[in-house]
Each structure stands twice: as C-alpha cells, then as structure tokens.
Short mmCIF file of C-alpha atoms in Angstrom, two decimals:
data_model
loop_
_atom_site.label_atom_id
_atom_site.label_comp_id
_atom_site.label_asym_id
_atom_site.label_seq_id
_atom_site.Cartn_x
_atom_site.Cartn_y
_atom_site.Cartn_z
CA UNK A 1 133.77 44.96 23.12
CA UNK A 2 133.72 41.27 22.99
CA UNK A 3 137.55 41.24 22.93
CA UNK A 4 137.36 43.25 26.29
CA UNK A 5 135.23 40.84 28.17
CA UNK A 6 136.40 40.00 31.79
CA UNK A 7 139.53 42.18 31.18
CA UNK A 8 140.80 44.36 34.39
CA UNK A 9 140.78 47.79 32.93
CA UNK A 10 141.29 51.55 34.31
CA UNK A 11 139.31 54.12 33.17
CA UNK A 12 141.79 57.35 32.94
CA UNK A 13 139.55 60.07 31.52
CA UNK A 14 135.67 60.50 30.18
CA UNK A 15 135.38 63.30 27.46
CA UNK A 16 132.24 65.57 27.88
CA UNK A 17 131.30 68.24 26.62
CA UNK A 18 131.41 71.06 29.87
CA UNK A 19 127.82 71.87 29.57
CA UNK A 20 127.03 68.23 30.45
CA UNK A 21 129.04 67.91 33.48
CA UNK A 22 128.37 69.03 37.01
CA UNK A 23 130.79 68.56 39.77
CA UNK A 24 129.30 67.12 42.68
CA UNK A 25 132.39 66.82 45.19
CA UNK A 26 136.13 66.60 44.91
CA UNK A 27 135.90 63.38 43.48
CA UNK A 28 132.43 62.74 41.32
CA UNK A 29 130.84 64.51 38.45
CA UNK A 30 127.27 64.13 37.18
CA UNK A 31 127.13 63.41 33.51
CA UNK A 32 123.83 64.32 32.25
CA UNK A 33 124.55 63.28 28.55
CA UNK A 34 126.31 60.02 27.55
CA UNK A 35 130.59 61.31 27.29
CA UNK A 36 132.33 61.44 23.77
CA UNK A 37 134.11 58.71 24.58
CA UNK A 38 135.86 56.97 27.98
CA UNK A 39 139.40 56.06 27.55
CA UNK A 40 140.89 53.03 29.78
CA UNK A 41 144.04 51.89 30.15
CA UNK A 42 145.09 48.17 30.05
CA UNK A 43 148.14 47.00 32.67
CA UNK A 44 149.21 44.62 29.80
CA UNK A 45 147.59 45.61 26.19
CA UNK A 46 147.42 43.50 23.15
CA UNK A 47 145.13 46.06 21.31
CA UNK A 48 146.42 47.52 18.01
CA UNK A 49 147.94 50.64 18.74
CA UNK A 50 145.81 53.69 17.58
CA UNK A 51 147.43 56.95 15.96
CA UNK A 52 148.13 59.72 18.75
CA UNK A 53 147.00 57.49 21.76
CA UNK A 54 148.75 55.54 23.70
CA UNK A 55 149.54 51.97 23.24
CA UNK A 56 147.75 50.67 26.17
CA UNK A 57 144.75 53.09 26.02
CA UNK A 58 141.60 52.13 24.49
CA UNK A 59 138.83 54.25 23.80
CA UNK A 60 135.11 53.53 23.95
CA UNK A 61 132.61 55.26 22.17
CA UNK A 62 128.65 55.42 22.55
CA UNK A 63 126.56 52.83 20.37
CA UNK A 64 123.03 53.96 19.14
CA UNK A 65 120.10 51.21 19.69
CA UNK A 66 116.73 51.41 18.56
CA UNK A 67 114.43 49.16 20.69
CA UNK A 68 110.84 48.48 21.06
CA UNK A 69 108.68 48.35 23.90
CA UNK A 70 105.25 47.96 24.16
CA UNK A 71 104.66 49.33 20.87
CA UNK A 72 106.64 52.57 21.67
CA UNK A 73 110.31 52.48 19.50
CA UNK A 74 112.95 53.92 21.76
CA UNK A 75 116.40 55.07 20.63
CA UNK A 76 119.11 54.42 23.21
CA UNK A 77 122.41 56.20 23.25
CA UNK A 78 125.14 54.87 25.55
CA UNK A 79 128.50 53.92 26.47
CA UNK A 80 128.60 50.14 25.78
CA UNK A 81 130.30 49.04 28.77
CA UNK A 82 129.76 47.48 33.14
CA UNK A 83 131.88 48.75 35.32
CA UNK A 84 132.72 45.04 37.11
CA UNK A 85 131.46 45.04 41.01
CA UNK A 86 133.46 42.59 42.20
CA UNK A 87 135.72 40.29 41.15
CA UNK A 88 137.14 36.72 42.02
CA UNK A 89 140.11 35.26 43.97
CA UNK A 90 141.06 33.50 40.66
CA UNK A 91 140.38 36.25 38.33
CA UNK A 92 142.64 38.36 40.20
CA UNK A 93 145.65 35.80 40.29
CA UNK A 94 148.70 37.47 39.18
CA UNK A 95 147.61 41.02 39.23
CA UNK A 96 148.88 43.56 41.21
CA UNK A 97 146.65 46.18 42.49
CA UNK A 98 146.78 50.14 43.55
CA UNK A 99 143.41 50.43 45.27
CA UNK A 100 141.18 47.37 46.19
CA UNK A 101 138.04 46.71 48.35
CA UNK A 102 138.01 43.48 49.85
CA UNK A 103 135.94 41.28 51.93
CA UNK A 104 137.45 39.26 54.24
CA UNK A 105 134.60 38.66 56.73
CA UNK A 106 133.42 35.36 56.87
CA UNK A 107 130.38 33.95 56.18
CA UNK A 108 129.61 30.53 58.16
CA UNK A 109 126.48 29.98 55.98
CA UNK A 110 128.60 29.84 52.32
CA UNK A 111 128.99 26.49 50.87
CA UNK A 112 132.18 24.52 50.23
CA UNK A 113 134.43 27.09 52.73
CA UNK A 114 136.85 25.11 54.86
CA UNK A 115 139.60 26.70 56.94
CA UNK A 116 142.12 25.80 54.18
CA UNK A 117 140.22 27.60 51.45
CA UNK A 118 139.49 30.54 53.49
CA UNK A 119 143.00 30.82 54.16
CA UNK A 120 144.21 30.89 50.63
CA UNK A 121 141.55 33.38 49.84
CA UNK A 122 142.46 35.78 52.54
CA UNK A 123 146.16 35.19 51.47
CA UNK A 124 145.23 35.79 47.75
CA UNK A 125 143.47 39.05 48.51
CA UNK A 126 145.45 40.65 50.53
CA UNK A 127 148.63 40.07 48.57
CA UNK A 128 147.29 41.65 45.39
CA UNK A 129 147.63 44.95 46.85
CA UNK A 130 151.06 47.16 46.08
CA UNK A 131 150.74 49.22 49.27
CA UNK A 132 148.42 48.88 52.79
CA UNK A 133 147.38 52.59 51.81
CA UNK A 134 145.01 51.11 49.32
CA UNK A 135 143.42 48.64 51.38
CA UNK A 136 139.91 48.95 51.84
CA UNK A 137 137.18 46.68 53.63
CA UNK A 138 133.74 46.14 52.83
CA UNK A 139 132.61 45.34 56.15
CA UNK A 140 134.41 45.18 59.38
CA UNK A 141 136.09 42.64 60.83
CA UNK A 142 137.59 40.89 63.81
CA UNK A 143 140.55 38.22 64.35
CA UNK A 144 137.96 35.50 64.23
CA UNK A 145 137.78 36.40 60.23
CA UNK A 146 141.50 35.85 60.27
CA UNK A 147 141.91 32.77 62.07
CA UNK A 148 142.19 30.08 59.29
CA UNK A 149 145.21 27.82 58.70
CA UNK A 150 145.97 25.99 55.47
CA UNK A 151 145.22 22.07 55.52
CA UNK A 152 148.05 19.69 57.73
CA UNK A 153 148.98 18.11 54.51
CA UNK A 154 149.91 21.55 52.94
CA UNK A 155 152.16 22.38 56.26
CA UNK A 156 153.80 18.87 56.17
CA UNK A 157 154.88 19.58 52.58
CA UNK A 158 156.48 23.19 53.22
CA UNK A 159 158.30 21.30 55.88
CA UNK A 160 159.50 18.87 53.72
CA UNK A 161 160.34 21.22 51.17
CA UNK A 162 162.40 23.55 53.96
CA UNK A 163 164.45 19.99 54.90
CA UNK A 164 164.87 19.80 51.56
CA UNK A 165 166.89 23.16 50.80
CA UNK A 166 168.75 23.27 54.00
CA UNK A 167 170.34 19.69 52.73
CA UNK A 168 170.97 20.96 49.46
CA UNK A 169 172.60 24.50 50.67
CA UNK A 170 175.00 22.57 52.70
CA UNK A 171 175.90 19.71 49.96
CA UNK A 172 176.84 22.67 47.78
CA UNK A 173 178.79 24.28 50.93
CA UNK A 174 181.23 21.84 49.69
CA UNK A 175 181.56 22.72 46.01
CA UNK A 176 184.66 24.96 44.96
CA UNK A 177 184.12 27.51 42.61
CA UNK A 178 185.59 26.36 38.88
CA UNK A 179 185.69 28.59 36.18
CA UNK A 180 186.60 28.40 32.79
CA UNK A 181 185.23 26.51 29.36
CA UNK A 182 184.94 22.85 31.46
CA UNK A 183 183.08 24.32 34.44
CA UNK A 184 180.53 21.84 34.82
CA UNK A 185 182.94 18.64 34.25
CA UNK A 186 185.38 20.27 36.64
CA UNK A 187 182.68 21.35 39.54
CA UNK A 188 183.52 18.12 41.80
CA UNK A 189 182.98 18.44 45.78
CA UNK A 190 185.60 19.18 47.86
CA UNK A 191 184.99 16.13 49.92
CA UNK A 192 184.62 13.67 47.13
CA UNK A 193 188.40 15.30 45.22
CA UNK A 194 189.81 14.48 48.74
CA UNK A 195 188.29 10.84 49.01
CA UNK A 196 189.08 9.97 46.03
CA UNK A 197 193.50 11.53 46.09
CA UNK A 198 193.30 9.16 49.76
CA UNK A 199 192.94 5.74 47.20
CA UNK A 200 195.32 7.16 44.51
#
C-alpha cells in the first residue's frame, strides 16, 4: 500500500459475497462484511501486471490486525485503504477528470489568498474536468466567487509574449518554402535574396 500513497485511483468493482450486500438505492450498497477484495484502476499504472487482470487494475485485499485495548485483544479485519476527501490544486495538476466536486466559493478569512492565487486556483479546477456534465459544487456560489484577475505583472507578460508571435508570424511571412537535402542553408527571406541580387 505504501507504493499507492497519494495516487488518484478508481475503484471499478468490490467483490462480496451476495449474502453480505444490501442494495440501498440505484447507486449504494451496504456491505455488512469487509469485500473479497476492491479492484481500482490506475489512469497511468506502473504496477507489475498480474495474470488474468488487467494491466492497470490493482486489487486490494483485507489485512487481519490483532490489537489491544484496555486489556481486551481485538482482531480487526479490513480493507487497508482511505478513500481521499479532497484533494489539492497541485495534486491535481495534469490530470484530467470525469466527475469532480469542487469548491470555488471563497473564503475571505483563509490566509495567504490574493486575487492572483484565487484566480489560478479557480482556473486550475475548473480545467481538470473533461466535460461541464461532471461538474459539481460543494456549495453555491455567486459572480463575486468568480471575480479574480491574475497579478498586472502576469498580464503585461502575456502581452509581451502576444507582440512577440505576431512579429515572428510575419518575419516568417517572408520565408519561401525550400525543400530538398540543404533546406535549412537554403531557407533565406525573400526580402533579404532580393537586397542582396540589388548590390550584385
């Protein structure tokens, strides 16, 4: 389990035994017995690949624990794993998403939030998402959550980047296309051929 620590996982199916299971709507079951085993599924798996399962599923079987409390020994039988409540803005860098649950109200009281940071976790957490169907909010929220810009510096650099490639898509406006084995030696501008045949 150690290997598994802080990685995203998806559980796909929990073997139990019938007797043990009792459906309480269309979407939860009671267990009343630790399951055989739960099987998750890893988005990108590094696990050795087990016979007859799939390469990115790894199962998870029940530990047994003897403890003692207050001079009463207990044996323990579970499923060694936490389902994680929440996680963070950097942990979820990178990954895309099916379903997610986020919270994007704003707290005034939390420490170290500026508008910039606020911004780039909004941004962060909504773009994790594949589809809007599988948006979900903890808490409601008005446009007053939603009103943070990044910091001036930030916008100043886009804009400087945007000058940037507009001047470089019309330098290589003048380029003609060269092809064979000399390419790159050949590949002058069209201005520069011209200036220089005017001296010649």
């Amino acid at each position: 389990m150690k290997k598994m620590k802080g990685k995203l996982l998806h559980e796909v199916e929990v073997k139990a035994e019938e007797e043990e299971l009792f459906e309480m709507d269309d979407l939860y079951f009671l267990c009343t017995k630790p399951p055989a085993c739960v099987l998750f599924q890893r988005d990108n798996s590094a696990q050795t690949k087990l016979e007859d399962i799939d390469a990115k599923i790894i199962p998870v079987f029940p530990l047994e624990r003897s403890i003692t409390i207050k001079g009463l020994s207990v044996r323990r039988r579970q499923v060694p794993m936490c389902p994680a409540f929440r996680l963070a803005n950097y942990k979820v860098q990178g990954s895309t998403l099916t379903t997610a649950v986020l919270d994007l109200k704003h707290d005034p009281t939390a420490r170290g939030q500026d508008s910039h940071k606020k911004y780039c976790s909004t941004y962060v957490q909504l773009s994790r998402l594949r589809l809007s169907d599988g948006l979900h909010l903890l808490q409601t929220i008005d446009m007053e959550d939603l009103r943070f810009s990044p910091d001036d510096q930030l916008l100043i650099e886009m804009q400087r980047l945007k000058a940037v490639e507009r001047e470089t898509i019309a330098a290589w406006a003048f380029y003609e296309p060269v092809s064979g084995p000399r390419r790159a030696e050949r590949a002058l501008p069209v201005r520069h051929q011209r200036a220089r045949s005017t001296h010649t």
